[in-house]
Amino acid sequence: MTARTMFDLTGSTALVTGAGRGIGRAIAIGLAAAGASVVLHGRDLCTLDAAETEVRQAGTGQPVLRWAVDLAHPERIPGAVAHLPAIDILVNNAGIIRRAPVAAHTFDAWREVLTVNLDSVFQLSRAVGVGMVERGRGKIISIASLLSFQGGVNVPGYAASKHAVTGLTRALANEWSASGVQVNAIAPGYIATDNTRALREDPTREAEIRQRIPAERWGRPEDLVGAAVFLASPASDYVCGQVLVVDGGWMSR
């Protein structure tokens, strides 16, 4: 196998959740550029117009589909997946965050975050993964977080959900690796997306965060693409149950 073929995704179909913007959009574009057909997920189809245009431009004529499902209702996922083509690469990217001190963090907010960030990941991984196991090949990549390792401040639901995503990643890897399905996660550092807008707009907090990052800058969604293509490709066929940190060096300081 050559270096080029190790990272070639031609003939594969990838489903990327939350593909309309930010990290999901960047990863979808990167997978298309590597040769994959891409299914773009969003809560509403109209949110995917710009992403679809960019994914088509990055690809080489392979199909691009759109899939609208509200992940706040994970019980609907198995039925919705039945209408998709066979998925070879699943990227569980979609997620939400609710910021409030624990004393003010309502149970409704807690459940909202856990439903989207964890329950939907389980439902989608199971619905897609069973087919992968039957075919004897597949890649599942979940987007974890630095808060898979730390507690954070004012985000108890988010921190709990991302800790759980790493546990689920390892549990699925333990069961499915022998069937040719690699399950891994990427833990982004502080990336400039809508989820981090509140932090970046707080001058004090923004400076504190940036000063701790050895790379001396916030990450960009494009910084996650190389890791995603690696974990989606034959190059990672013996990588199982890992959480790949892409954080500009934050965790090393």
Coordinates of C-alpha atoms in Angstrom, one line a residue:
M1 CA 0.0 0.0 0.0
T2 CA 1.4 3.4 -1.0
A3 CA 1.2 6.6 1.0
R4 CA -1.4 7.9 -1.4
T5 CA -3.7 4.8 -1.2
M6 CA -3.4 4.7 2.6
F7 CA -5.4 7.9 2.8
D8 CA -7.6 7.4 -0.3
L9 CA -11.4 7.3 0.5
T10 CA -12.6 6.7 -3.1
G11 CA -15.6 4.3 -3.1
S12 CA -16.5 5.1 0.6
T13 CA -19.6 6.8 1.8
A14 CA -19.3 9.1 4.8
L15 CA -22.1 10.5 7.0
V16 CA -21.1 13.7 8.9
T17 CA -23.5 15.0 11.5
G18 CA -23.7 18.7 12.1
A19 CA -22.2 19.3 8.7
G20 CA -23.7 22.7 8.0
R21 CA -20.9 24.7 9.8
G22 CA -17.8 24.7 11.9
I23 CA -15.9 21.4 12.5
G24 CA -18.5 19.2 10.7
R25 CA -18.4 21.3 7.6
A26 CA -14.6 21.3 7.4
I27 CA -14.5 17.5 7.9
A28 CA -17.1 16.9 5.3
I29 CA -15.1 19.0 2.8
G30 CA -11.9 17.1 3.7
L31 CA -13.5 13.7 3.3
A32 CA -14.8 14.7 -0.1
A33 CA -11.4 15.9 -1.1
A34 CA -10.0 12.5 -0.1
G35 CA -12.5 10.8 -2.5
A36 CA -15.5 9.9 -0.3
S37 CA -19.1 10.4 -1.2
V38 CA -20.6 12.5 1.6
V39 CA -24.0 12.5 3.4
L40 CA -24.4 15.9 5.0
H41 CA -26.6 15.9 8.2
G42 CA -28.4 18.9 9.5
R43 CA -31.5 19.6 11.5
D44 CA -33.0 21.4 8.5
L45 CA -32.0 20.9 4.9
C46 CA -31.9 24.6 4.2
T47 CA -28.9 24.9 6.6
L48 CA -26.8 22.7 4.3
D49 CA -26.9 24.8 1.1
A50 CA -23.4 26.4 1.5
A51 CA -21.8 23.2 2.8
E52 CA -23.1 21.2 -0.1
T53 CA -21.7 23.7 -2.6
E54 CA -18.2 23.5 -0.9
V55 CA -18.2 19.8 -0.6
R56 CA -19.1 19.4 -4.3
Q57 CA -16.3 21.8 -5.2
A58 CA -13.8 19.8 -3.1
G59 CA -14.8 16.4 -4.5
T60 CA -14.2 14.9 -7.9
G61 CA -17.8 14.4 -8.9
Q62 CA -18.8 11.8 -6.3
P63 CA -22.4 12.0 -4.9
V64 CA -23.3 14.4 -2.1
L65 CA -26.5 13.9 -0.2
R66 CA -28.4 15.8 2.4
W67 CA -30.1 14.2 5.4
A68 CA -32.3 16.1 7.8
V69 CA -32.9 14.6 11.3
D70 CA -33.4 16.3 14.6
L71 CA -30.9 14.7 17.0
A72 CA -32.9 16.0 19.9
H73 CA -35.2 13.0 19.1
P74 CA -32.8 10.1 19.0
E75 CA -35.6 7.6 19.0
R76 CA -36.2 8.5 15.4
I77 CA -32.7 7.8 14.2
P78 CA -32.9 4.0 13.4
G79 CA -35.9 4.6 11.1
A80 CA -34.2 7.5 9.4
V81 CA -30.9 5.6 8.9
A82 CA -32.8 2.9 7.0
H83 CA -33.3 5.3 4.1
L84 CA -29.6 6.0 3.7
P85 CA -27.1 4.2 1.5
A86 CA -24.6 1.9 3.3
I87 CA -22.4 4.1 5.4
D88 CA -18.6 3.3 5.6
I89 CA -17.5 6.3 7.6
L90 CA -19.6 7.9 10.4
V91 CA -18.5 11.1 12.0
N92 CA -20.5 11.9 15.1
N93 CA -19.8 15.7 15.2
A94 CA -23.1 17.4 16.1
G95 CA -23.3 18.7 19.6
I96 CA -24.7 21.5 21.7
I97 CA -23.5 23.4 24.8
R98 CA -25.4 25.2 27.6
R99 CA -23.5 27.5 29.9
A100 CA -24.6 28.1 33.5
P101 CA -23.2 27.5 37.0
V102 CA -24.2 24.1 38.4
A103 CA -26.7 25.8 40.8
A104 CA -28.4 27.5 37.8
H105 CA -28.0 24.6 35.3
T106 CA -31.5 23.3 35.0
F107 CA -32.3 19.6 34.6
D108 CA -34.0 20.4 31.3
A109 CA -30.7 21.9 30.0
W110 CA -28.8 18.9 31.3
R111 CA -31.1 16.5 29.5
E112 CA -31.1 18.6 26.3
V113 CA -27.3 18.4 26.1
L114 CA -27.0 14.7 27.0
T115 CA -29.7 13.8 24.5
V116 CA -28.0 15.4 21.6
N117 CA -24.3 14.9 22.6
L118 CA -24.6 11.3 23.9
D119 CA -27.9 9.6 23.3
S120 CA -27.9 10.4 19.6
V121 CA -24.3 9.3 19.3
F122 CA -25.2 5.9 20.7
Q123 CA -28.3 5.6 18.5
L124 CA -26.5 6.6 15.4
S125 CA -23.4 4.5 16.1
R126 CA -25.5 1.5 16.7
A127 CA -27.8 2.0 13.7
V128 CA -24.9 2.5 11.3
G129 CA -22.4 0.2 13.1
V130 CA -24.4 -3.0 12.8
G131 CA -24.3 -2.8 9.1
M132 CA -20.5 -2.1 9.2
V133 CA -20.0 -5.2 11.3
E134 CA -22.0 -7.3 8.9
R135 CA -19.9 -6.0 6.0
G136 CA -16.7 -6.5 7.9
R137 CA -15.4 -2.9 7.6
G138 CA -16.2 0.6 8.7
K139 CA -14.9 3.6 10.6
I140 CA -16.7 5.5 13.4
I141 CA -15.2 8.8 14.6
S142 CA -16.8 10.8 17.4
I143 CA -15.9 14.3 18.3
A144 CA -14.9 14.4 21.9
S145 CA -13.4 17.5 23.7
L146 CA -10.8 18.6 26.1
L147 CA -13.7 18.4 28.5
S148 CA -13.5 14.6 28.0
F149 CA -10.5 14.9 30.4
Q150 CA -11.3 18.1 32.4
G151 CA -14.3 19.4 34.2
G152 CA -14.5 22.9 32.7
V153 CA -16.4 25.8 34.3
N154 CA -20.2 26.4 34.0
V155 CA -20.7 23.5 31.5
P156 CA -21.5 20.4 33.7
G157 CA -23.8 18.8 31.1
Y158 CA -21.3 19.3 28.3
A159 CA -18.4 17.9 30.3
A160 CA -20.4 14.9 31.4
S161 CA -21.5 14.2 27.8
K162 CA -18.0 14.4 26.4
H163 CA -16.6 12.2 29.2
A164 CA -19.3 9.7 28.2
V165 CA -18.4 9.9 24.5
T166 CA -14.9 8.7 25.2
G167 CA -16.3 5.8 27.3
L168 CA -18.7 4.8 24.5
T169 CA -15.9 5.0 21.9
R170 CA -13.8 2.5 23.9
A171 CA -16.8 0.3 24.6
L172 CA -17.7 0.1 20.9
A173 CA -14.1 -0.5 19.9
N174 CA -13.9 -3.4 22.3
E175 CA -16.9 -5.1 20.7
W176 CA -16.4 -4.2 17.0
S177 CA -12.6 -4.1 16.3
A178 CA -12.4 -7.8 15.6
S179 CA -15.1 -7.3 12.9
G180 CA -13.0 -4.8 11.0
V181 CA -14.7 -1.7 12.4
Q182 CA -12.5 0.9 13.9
V183 CA -14.1 3.2 16.5
N184 CA -12.1 6.2 17.6
A185 CA -12.6 9.9 18.7
I186 CA -11.0 13.2 18.1
A187 CA -10.7 15.7 21.0
P188 CA -10.4 19.2 19.7
G189 CA -8.8 21.9 21.7
Y190 CA -10.2 25.5 21.7
I191 CA -11.5 25.9 18.2
A192 CA -13.1 29.1 16.8
T193 CA -16.7 27.9 16.3
D194 CA -20.2 29.0 17.3
N195 CA -19.8 26.9 20.5
T196 CA -16.9 28.9 21.7
R197 CA -18.2 32.3 20.6
A198 CA -19.0 33.3 24.2
L199 CA -15.4 32.6 25.3
R200 CA -13.9 34.4 22.4
E201 CA -16.0 37.5 23.1
D202 CA -14.9 37.6 26.7
P203 CA -11.6 39.6 26.5
T204 CA -10.3 38.2 29.9
R205 CA -11.2 34.6 29.3
E206 CA -10.1 34.7 25.6
A207 CA -6.6 35.9 26.6
E208 CA -6.3 33.4 29.4
I209 CA -7.1 30.5 27.0
R210 CA -4.8 31.7 24.2
Q211 CA -1.9 32.3 26.6
R212 CA -2.0 28.6 27.7
I213 CA -2.0 27.2 24.2
P214 CA 1.6 26.5 23.1
A215 CA 0.6 27.1 19.5
E216 CA -0.4 30.7 20.7
R217 CA -3.6 30.7 18.7
W218 CA -7.1 29.3 18.7
G219 CA -7.7 26.3 16.4
R220 CA -9.6 26.5 13.2
P221 CA -12.1 23.8 12.0
E222 CA -9.6 23.0 9.2
D223 CA -7.1 21.9 11.9
L224 CA -9.2 18.8 12.5
V225 CA -9.4 17.6 8.9
G226 CA -6.1 15.7 8.8
A227 CA -7.0 13.7 11.9
A228 CA -10.4 12.9 10.5
V229 CA -9.1 11.7 7.2
F230 CA -6.5 9.6 8.9
L231 CA -9.1 7.9 11.2
A232 CA -11.4 7.4 8.2
S233 CA -8.8 5.9 6.0
P234 CA -7.0 2.5 5.7
A235 CA -4.0 4.2 7.4
S236 CA -5.8 3.7 10.7
D237 CA -6.9 0.1 10.3
Y238 CA -5.1 -0.9 13.5
V239 CA -6.0 2.1 15.5
C240 CA -8.9 1.2 17.9
G241 CA -10.5 2.9 20.8
Q242 CA -8.2 5.9 20.8
V243 CA -9.0 9.6 21.6
L244 CA -6.7 11.7 19.3
V245 CA -6.2 15.1 20.9
V246 CA -5.8 18.0 18.5
D247 CA -5.3 21.0 20.7
G248 CA -2.3 23.1 19.8
G249 CA -0.5 21.6 22.8
W250 CA -3.0 22.6 25.5
M251 CA -2.9 19.2 27.3
S252 CA 0.9 19.2 27.4
R253 CA 1.1 22.4 29.4

